[in-house]
Coordinates of C-alpha atoms in Angstrom, one line a residue:
Chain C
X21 CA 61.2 282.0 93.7
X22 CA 63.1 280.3 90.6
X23 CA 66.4 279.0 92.0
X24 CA 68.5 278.9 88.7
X25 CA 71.5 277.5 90.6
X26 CA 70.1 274.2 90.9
X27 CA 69.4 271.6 88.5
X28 CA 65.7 271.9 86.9
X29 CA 63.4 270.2 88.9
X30 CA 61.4 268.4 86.3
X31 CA 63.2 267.8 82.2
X32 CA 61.8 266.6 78.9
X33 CA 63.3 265.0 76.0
X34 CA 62.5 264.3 73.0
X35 CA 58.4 263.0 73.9
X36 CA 56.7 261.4 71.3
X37 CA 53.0 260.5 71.4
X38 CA 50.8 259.0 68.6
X39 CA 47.1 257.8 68.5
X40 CA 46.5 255.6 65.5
X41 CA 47.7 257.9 62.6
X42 CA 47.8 261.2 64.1
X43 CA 50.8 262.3 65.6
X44 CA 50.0 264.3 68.8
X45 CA 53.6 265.1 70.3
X46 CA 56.3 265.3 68.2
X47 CA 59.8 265.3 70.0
X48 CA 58.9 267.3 73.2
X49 CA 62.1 269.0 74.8
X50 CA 60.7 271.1 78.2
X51 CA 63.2 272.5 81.0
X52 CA 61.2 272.9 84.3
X53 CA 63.2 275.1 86.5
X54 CA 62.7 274.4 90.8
X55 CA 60.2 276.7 92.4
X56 CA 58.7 278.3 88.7
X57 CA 55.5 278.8 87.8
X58 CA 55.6 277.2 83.8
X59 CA 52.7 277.5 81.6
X60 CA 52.2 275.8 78.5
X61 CA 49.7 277.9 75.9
X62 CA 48.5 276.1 72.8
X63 CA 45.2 275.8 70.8
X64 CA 42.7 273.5 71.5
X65 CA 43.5 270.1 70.8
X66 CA 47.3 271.0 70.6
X67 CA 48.3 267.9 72.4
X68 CA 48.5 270.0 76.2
X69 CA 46.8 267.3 78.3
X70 CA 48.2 265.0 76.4
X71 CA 51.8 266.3 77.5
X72 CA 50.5 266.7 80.9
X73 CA 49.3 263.2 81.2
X74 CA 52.6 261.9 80.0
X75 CA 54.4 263.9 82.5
X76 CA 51.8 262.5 85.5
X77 CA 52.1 258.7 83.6
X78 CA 48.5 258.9 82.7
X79 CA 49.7 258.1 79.2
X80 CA 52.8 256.1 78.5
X81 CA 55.2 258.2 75.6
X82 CA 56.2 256.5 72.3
X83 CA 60.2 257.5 72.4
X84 CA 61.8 260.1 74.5
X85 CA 62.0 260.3 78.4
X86 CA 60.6 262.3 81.5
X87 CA 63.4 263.2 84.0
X88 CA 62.3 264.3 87.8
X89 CA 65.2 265.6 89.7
X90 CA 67.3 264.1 87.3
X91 CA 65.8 260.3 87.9
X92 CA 63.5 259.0 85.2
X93 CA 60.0 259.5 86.5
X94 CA 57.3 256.7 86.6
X95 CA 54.3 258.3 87.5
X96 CA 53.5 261.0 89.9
X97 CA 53.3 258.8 93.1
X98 CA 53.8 261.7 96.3
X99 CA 56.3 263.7 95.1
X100 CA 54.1 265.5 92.2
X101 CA 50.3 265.9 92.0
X102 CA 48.3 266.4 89.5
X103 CA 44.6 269.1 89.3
X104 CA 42.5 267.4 86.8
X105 CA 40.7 269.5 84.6
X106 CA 36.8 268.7 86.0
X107 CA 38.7 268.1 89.1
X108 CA 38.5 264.6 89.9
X109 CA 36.9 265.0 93.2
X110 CA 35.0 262.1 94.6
X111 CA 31.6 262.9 94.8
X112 CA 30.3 260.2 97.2
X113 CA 32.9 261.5 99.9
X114 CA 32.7 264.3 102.2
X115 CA 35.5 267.2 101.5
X116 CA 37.3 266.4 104.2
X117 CA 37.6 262.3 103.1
X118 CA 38.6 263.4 99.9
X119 CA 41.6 265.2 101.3
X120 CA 42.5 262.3 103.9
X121 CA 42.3 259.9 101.1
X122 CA 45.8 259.8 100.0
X123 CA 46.9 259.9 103.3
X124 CA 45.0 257.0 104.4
X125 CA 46.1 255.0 101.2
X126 CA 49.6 255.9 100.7
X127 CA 51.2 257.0 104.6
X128 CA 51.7 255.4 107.4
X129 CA 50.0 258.1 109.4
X130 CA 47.2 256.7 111.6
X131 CA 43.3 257.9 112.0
X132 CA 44.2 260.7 114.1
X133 CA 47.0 262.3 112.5
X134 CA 45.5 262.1 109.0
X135 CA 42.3 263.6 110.2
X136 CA 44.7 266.4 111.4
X137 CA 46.9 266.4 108.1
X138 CA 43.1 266.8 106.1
X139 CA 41.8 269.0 108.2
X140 CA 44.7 271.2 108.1
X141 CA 45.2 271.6 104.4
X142 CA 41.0 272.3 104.5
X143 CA 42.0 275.0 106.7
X144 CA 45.0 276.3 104.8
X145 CA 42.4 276.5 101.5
X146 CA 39.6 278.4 103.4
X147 CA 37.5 275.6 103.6
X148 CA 37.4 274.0 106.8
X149 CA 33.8 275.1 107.3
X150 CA 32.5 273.0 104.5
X151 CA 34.8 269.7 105.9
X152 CA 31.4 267.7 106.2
X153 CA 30.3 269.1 102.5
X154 CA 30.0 266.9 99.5
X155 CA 32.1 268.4 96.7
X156 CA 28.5 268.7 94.6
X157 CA 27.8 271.2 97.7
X158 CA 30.6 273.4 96.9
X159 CA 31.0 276.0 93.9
X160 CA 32.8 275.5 91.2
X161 CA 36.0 277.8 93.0
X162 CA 35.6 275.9 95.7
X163 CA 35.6 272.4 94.5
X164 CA 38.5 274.1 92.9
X165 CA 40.4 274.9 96.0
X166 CA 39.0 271.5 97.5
X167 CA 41.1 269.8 94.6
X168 CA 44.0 271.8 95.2
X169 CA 44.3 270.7 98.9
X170 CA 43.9 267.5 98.3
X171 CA 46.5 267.4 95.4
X172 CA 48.9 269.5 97.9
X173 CA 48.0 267.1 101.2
X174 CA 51.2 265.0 100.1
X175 CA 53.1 268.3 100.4
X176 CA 54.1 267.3 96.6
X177 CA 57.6 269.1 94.9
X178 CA 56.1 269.2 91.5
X179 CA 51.9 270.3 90.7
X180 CA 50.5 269.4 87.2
X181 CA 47.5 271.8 86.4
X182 CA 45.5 270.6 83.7
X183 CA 43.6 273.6 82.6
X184 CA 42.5 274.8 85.8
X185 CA 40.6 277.6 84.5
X186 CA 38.5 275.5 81.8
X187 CA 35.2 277.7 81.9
X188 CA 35.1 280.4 84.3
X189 CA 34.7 283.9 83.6
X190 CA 37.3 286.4 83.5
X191 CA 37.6 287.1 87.3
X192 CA 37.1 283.5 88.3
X193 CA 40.3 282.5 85.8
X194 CA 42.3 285.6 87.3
X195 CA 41.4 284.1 91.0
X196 CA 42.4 280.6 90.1
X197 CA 46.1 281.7 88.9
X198 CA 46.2 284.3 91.7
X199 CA 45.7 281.3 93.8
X200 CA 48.7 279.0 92.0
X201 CA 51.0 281.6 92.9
X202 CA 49.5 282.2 96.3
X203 CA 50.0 278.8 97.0
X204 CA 53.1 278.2 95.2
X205 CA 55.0 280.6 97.9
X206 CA 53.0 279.4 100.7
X207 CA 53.9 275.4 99.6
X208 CA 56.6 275.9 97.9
X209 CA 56.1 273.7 95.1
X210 CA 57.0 274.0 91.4
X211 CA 53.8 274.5 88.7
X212 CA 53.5 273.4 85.1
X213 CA 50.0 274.8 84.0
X214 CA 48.7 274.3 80.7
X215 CA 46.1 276.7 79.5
X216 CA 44.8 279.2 76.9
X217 CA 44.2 281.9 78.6
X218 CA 46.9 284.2 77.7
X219 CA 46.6 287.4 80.1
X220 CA 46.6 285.3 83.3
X221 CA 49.5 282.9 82.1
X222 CA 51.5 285.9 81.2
X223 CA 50.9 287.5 84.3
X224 CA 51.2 284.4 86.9
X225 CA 53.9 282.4 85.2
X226 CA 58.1 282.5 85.4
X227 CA 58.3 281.1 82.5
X228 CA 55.7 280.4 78.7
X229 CA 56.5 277.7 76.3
X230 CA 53.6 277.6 73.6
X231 CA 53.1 274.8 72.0
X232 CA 52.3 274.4 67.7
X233 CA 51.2 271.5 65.8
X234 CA 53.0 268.7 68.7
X235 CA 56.2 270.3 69.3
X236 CA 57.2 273.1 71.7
X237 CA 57.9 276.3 69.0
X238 CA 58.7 279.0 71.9
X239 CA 60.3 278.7 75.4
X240 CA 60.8 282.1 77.6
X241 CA 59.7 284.4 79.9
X242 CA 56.6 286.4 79.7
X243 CA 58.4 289.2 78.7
X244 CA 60.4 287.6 76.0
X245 CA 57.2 285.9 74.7
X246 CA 55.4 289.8 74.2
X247 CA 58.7 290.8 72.4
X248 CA 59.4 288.0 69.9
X249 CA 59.1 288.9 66.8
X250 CA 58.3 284.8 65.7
X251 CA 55.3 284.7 63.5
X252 CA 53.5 281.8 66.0
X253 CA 54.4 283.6 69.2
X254 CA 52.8 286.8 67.3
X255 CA 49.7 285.5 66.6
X256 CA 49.2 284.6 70.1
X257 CA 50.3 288.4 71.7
X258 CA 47.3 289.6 70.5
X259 CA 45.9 288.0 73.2
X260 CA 47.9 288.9 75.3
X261 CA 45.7 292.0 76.8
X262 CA 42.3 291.1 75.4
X263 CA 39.2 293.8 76.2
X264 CA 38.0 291.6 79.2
X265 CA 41.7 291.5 81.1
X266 CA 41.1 291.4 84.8
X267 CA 43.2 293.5 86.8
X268 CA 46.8 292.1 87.0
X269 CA 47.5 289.1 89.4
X270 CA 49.4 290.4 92.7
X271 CA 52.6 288.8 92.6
X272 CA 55.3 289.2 95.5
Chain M
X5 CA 35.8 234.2 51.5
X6 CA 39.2 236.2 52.2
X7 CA 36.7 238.6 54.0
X8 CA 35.1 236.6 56.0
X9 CA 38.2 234.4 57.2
X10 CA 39.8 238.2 57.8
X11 CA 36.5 239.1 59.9
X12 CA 36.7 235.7 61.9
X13 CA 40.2 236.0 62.5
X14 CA 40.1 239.8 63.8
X15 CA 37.3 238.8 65.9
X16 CA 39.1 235.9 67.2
X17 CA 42.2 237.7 67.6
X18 CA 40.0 240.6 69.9
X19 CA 38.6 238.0 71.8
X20 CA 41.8 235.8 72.9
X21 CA 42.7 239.6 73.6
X22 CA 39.8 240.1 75.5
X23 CA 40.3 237.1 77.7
X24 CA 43.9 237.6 78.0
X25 CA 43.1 241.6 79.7
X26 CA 40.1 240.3 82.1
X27 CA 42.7 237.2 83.1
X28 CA 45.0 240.3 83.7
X29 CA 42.6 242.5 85.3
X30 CA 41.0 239.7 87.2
X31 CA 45.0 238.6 88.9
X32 CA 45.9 242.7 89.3
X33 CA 42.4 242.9 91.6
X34 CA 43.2 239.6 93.7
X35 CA 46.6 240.4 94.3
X36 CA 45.6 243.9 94.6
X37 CA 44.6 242.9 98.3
X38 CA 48.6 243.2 99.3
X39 CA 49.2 246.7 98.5
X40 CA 45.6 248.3 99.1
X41 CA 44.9 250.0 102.8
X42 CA 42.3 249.5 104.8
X43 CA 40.8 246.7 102.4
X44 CA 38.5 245.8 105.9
X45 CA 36.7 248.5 105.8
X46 CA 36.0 248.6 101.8
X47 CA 35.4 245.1 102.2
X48 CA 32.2 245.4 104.4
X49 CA 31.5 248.4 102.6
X50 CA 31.3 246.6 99.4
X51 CA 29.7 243.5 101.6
X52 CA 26.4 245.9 102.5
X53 CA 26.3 247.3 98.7
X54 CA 26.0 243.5 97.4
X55 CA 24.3 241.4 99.9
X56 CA 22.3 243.9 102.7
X57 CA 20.4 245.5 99.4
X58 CA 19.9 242.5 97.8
X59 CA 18.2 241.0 100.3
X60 CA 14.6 241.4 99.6
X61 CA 14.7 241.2 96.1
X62 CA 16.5 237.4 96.4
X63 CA 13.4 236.5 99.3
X64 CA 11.2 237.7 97.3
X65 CA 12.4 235.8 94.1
X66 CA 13.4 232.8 96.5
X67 CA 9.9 232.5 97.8
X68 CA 8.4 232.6 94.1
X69 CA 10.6 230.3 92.9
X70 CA 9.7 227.8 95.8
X71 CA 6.3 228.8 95.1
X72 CA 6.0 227.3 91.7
X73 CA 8.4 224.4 92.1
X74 CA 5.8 222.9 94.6
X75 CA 2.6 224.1 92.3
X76 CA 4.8 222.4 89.3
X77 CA 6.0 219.3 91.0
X78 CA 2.9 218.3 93.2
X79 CA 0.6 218.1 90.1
X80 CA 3.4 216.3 87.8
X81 CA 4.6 214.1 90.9
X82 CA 0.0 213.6 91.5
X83 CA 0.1 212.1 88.0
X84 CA 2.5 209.2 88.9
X85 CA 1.1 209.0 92.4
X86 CA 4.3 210.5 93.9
X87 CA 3.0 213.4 95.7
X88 CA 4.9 212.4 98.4
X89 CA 8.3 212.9 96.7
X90 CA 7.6 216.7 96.5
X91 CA 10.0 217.8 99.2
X92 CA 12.6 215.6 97.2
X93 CA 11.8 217.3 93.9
X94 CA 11.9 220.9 95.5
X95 CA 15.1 220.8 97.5
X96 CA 17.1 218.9 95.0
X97 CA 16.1 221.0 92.3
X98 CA 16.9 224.4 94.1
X99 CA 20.2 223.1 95.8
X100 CA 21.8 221.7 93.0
X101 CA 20.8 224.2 90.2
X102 CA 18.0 227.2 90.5
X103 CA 19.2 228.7 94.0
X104 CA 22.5 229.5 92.8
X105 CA 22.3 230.3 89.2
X106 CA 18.8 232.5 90.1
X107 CA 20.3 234.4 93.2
X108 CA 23.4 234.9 91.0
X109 CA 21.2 236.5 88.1
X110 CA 19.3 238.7 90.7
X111 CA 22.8 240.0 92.5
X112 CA 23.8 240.6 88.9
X113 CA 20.8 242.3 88.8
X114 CA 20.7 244.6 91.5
X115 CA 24.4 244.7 92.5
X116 CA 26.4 243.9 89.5
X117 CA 25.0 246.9 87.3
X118 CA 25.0 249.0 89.7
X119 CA 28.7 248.5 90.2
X120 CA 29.1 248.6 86.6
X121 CA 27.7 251.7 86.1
X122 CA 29.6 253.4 89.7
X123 CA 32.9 252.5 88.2
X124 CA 31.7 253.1 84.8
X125 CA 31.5 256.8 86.4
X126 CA 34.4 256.6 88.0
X127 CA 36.3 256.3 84.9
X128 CA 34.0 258.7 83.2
X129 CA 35.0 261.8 85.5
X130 CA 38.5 260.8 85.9
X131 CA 38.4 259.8 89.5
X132 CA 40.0 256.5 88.3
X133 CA 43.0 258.5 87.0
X134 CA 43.1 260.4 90.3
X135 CA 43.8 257.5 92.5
X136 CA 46.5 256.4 89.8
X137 CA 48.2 260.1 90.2
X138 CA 47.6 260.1 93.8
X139 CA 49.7 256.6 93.9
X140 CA 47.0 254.6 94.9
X141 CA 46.4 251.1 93.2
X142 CA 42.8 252.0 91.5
X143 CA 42.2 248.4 90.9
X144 CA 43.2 247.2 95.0
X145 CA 40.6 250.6 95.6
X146 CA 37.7 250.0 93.8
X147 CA 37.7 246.3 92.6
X148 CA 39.5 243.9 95.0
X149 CA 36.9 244.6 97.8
X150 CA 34.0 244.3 95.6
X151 CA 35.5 240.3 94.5
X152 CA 36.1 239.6 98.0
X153 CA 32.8 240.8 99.4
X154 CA 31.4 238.4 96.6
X155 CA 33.0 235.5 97.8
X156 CA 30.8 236.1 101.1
X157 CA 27.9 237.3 100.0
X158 CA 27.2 234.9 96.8
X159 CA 26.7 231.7 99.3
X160 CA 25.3 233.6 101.8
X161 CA 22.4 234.5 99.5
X162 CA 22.3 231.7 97.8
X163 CA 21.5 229.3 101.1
X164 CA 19.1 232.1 101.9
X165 CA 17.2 231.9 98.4
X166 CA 17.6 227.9 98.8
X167 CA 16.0 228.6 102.7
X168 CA 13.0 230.8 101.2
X169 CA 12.4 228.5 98.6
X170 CA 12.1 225.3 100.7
X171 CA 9.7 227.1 102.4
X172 CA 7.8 228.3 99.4
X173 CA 7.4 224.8 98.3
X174 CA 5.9 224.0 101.4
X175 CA 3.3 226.9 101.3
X176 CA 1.9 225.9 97.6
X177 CA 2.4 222.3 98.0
X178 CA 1.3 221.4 101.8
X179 CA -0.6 224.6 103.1
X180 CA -2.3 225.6 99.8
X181 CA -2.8 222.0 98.2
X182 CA -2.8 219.9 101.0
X183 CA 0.3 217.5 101.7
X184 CA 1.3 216.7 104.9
X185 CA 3.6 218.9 106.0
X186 CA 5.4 215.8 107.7
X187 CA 5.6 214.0 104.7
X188 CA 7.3 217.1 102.9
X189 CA 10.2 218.3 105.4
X190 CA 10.8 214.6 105.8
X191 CA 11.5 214.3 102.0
X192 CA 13.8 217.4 101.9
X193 CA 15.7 216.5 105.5
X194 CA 16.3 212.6 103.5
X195 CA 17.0 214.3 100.0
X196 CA 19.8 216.7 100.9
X197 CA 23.2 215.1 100.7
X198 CA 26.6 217.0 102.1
X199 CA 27.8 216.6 98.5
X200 CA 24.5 219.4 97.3
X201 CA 25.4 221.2 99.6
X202 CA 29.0 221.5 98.8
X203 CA 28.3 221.9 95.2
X204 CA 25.7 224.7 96.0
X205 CA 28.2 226.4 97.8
X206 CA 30.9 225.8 94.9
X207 CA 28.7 227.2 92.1
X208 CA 27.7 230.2 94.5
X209 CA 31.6 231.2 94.8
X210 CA 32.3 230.5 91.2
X211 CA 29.6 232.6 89.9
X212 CA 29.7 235.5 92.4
X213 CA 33.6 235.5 91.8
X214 CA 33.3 235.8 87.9
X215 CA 29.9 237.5 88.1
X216 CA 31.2 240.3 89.9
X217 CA 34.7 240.7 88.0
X218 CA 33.0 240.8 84.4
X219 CA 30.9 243.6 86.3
X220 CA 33.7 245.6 87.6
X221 CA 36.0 244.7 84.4
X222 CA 33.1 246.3 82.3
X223 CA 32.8 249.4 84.3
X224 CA 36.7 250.0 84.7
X225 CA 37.1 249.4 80.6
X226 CA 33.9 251.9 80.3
X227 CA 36.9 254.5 78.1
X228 CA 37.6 251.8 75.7
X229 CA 33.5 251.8 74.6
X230 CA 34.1 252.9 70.7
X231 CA 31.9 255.0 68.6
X232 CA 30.0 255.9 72.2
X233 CA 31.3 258.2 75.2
X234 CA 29.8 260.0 78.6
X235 CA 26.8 258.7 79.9
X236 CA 25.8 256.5 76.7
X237 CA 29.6 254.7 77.3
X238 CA 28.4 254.2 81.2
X239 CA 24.8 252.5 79.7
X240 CA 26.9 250.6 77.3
X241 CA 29.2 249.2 80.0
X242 CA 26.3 248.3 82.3
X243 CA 24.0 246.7 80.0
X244 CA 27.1 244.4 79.2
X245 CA 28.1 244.0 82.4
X246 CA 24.6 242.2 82.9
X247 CA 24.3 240.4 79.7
X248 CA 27.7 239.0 79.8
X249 CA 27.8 237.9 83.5
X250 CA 24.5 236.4 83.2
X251 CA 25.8 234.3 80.1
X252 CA 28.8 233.3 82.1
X253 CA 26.4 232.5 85.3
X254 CA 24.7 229.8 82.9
X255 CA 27.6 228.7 81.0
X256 CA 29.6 227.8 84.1
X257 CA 26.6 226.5 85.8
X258 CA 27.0 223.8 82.7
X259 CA 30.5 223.5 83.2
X260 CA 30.5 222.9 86.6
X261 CA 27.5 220.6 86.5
X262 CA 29.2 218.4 84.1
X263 CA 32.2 217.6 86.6
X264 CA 30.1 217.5 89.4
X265 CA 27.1 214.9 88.1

């Protein structure tokens, strides 16, 4: 799926983010190439979200500079979206409003056509039988998926996860990245994923860049992450096949 | 003395601040009208949530009001013999001063806080940072709608409350205590001047327009709550939302008053 021939889709210099006294990022440098799956690993509190909401213009950077498609991006707007960690879902609005919503607010689509857009990309999730459902009606995979299809309405290039598998159990985390790379070659889009889990981003992702005390200490594949020998990436490949590892994500 | 001309000047520095982000916010939301879709909709939306639910509680409070204005006034006005000025007393003094400033403090009530604490939520559950990564204006969403629903609904109530209470007067003063009913209609038809009117109707905009921003401006700025966060941040915002836009309701009923008289 990773087209190295062209230009990355989505590059990061030198990102610097404070809050008061404590320094959070410290000179970022991140390569996102077109069509990859990239996760970024790091502890708790390692500055992940903080990274991603720079990236989505959630947060605005100290010093350095986000480049999408080699223009200086300001915001996500349509081309990128971005999963929230608790997902973000309107809870006063049906499923199906929640997808039209940034259809109705950003296109110039009319009623009939958005409906269809909505209901499509309800459809395309598996949820087009819970299209009248408030999301607080849905499980927790499902408001899941629900999220998804509304963050992928907008047929966005780039998708920002924010740690899309934030308390499920083992299977549930497995099913969430198996459905990131489902998607990914059914939409075609290009996935930066921050998380801990280990196993799944090993096993889902093109590429792994961790991330150690605000700056980005390793940047590889998966398989080049299991065999460095660096003392940070080591302490992390324990994890790497931990005693409740699902079975490995199916990957075309 | 250094500390305390340090303390007045960081307060005073936060609150020129302060005023200088809800001037911000308050411009953002008006002109937030040209970019957001569909504003009609929202707009009655917001228009049901403020006025339709607040409807019984201002008749309610209306009719008290008139109530005891008439009880008040017909036993002061007995004293000087002046009974007969009651409909006078009772229409000027709800027109010009309790209809709007008391229907103001009862949509604060009912609909400011509740809009305090909805966006308070909103912000709480990241739903406000959606719409901002989904490229949709949150402050032309969620708050210009709300503003311009209050610029209908504020004078709308407010002629209602003044309607109600006219009519409470009547009921303590002339069915319960025994003025002519004649006598009392007649003094409110002669009483009421185009220019109460007009400044009813002026103080009803002005205080439904900074009521219901301080409202939505506390619920949008629920993150910035320090030492507090979650549901404590969303109780914080709304119990400020009320106490602050019920001091502004009284402190620009003062202002205004002053031009006006």
């Amino acid at each position: 799926m990773i087209r190295p021939s062209l230009p990355p889709i989505l590059e990061v210099h030198g990102l610097r983010k404070h809050f008061g006294e404590h320094l959070v990022l410290d000179s970022v440098n991140l390569l996102v190439p077109r069509g990859s799956i990239v996760s970024v690993l790091g502890r708790s509190g390692a500055g992940k979200s903080v990274l991603l909401k720079c990236l989505a213009g959630l947060l605005t950077p100290d010093a350095g500079e986000v480049r999408f498609e080699n223009g200086l991006l300001n915001g996500v707007g349509r081309r990128c979206s971005y999963l929230f960690q608790a997902n973000a879902l309107f809870d006063s609005m049906t499923a199906l409003e929640n997808v039209a919503l940034p259809l109705e607010q950003t296109s110039r689509l009319g009623r009939r056509e958005i409906a269809h857009a909505a209901r499509d990309a309800l459809k395309n999730l598996g949820l087009e039988k819970f299209a009248d459902h408030f999301p607080a009606q849905l499980s927790g995979g499902m408001q899941k998926r629900l999220a998804l299809a509304r963050a992928l309405v907008m047929r966005p290039q780039l998708v920002l996860f924010d740690e899309p598998t934030a308390g499920l159990d083992p299977l549930a985390r497995n099913a969430v990245f198996g459905m990131i790379v489902q998607y990914r070659q059914q939409f075609d889009f290009t996935a930066v994923v921050v998380t801990h889990d280990v196993p799944e981003a090993l096993s889902a992702s093109d590429r792994v860049a961790l991330l150690e005390d605000g700056r980005i200490c390793f940047e590889g594949t998966p398989v080049e992450f299991v065999a460095s020998s660096d003392c940070i990436v080591r302490s992390w490949q324990q994890y790497s096949r931990g005693p409740d590892q699902p079975q490995p994500i199916a990957r075309s | 003395m250094k500390r305390l001309l340090q303390a007045v000047g960081r307060d005073g520095l936060a609150a020129v601040a302060g005023f200088g982000d809800f001037a911000l916010f308050l411009s953002r939301a008006v002109t937030g009208a040209l970019v957001t879709r569909q504003l009609g909709r929202r707009w009655m939306r917001a228009v049901h949530e403020q006025g339709v639910r607040c409807i019984p509680v201002v008749t309610i409070v209306g009719l008290f009001a008139g109530l005891v204005l008439g009880l008040q006034g017909y036993y002061v006005l007995t004293r000087f013999g002046s009974a007969g000025m009651l409909g006078t007393f009772v229409s000027l003094t709800l027109t010009r001063e309790l209809a709007p400033v008391l229907a103001a403090l009862v949509i604060v009530g009912q609909a400011g806080s509740a809009m305090a604490a909805e966006i308070g939520i909103h912000r709480n559950s990241e739903q406000i940072d959606a719409l901002v990564t989904m490229g949709i204006d949150p402050l032309g969403y969620l708050i210009t709608p709300r503003l311009f629903a209050a610029l209908i609904v504020f004078p709308i109530l407010t002629v209602a409350f003044t309607m109600v209470g006219l009519a409470g007067g009547y009921l303590s003063g002339s069915a319960l205590l025994g003025l002519d009913g004649g006598v009392y209609w007649s003094a409110v038809h002669s009483a009421i001047r185009p220019a109460d009117v007009r400044e009813c109707i002026l103080k009803a905009l002005v205080f439904g327009l900074i009521t219901m921003a301080i409202c939505c401006h506390s619920g949008f700025t629920t993150h910035r709550r320090t030492g507090v966060g979650g549901s404590r941040a969303v109780s914080v915002s709304t119990t400020r939302a009320v106490v602050l836009a019920s001091v502004a309701t009284l402190a620009a009923d003062y202002l205004i008053t002053s031009f006006l008289v």
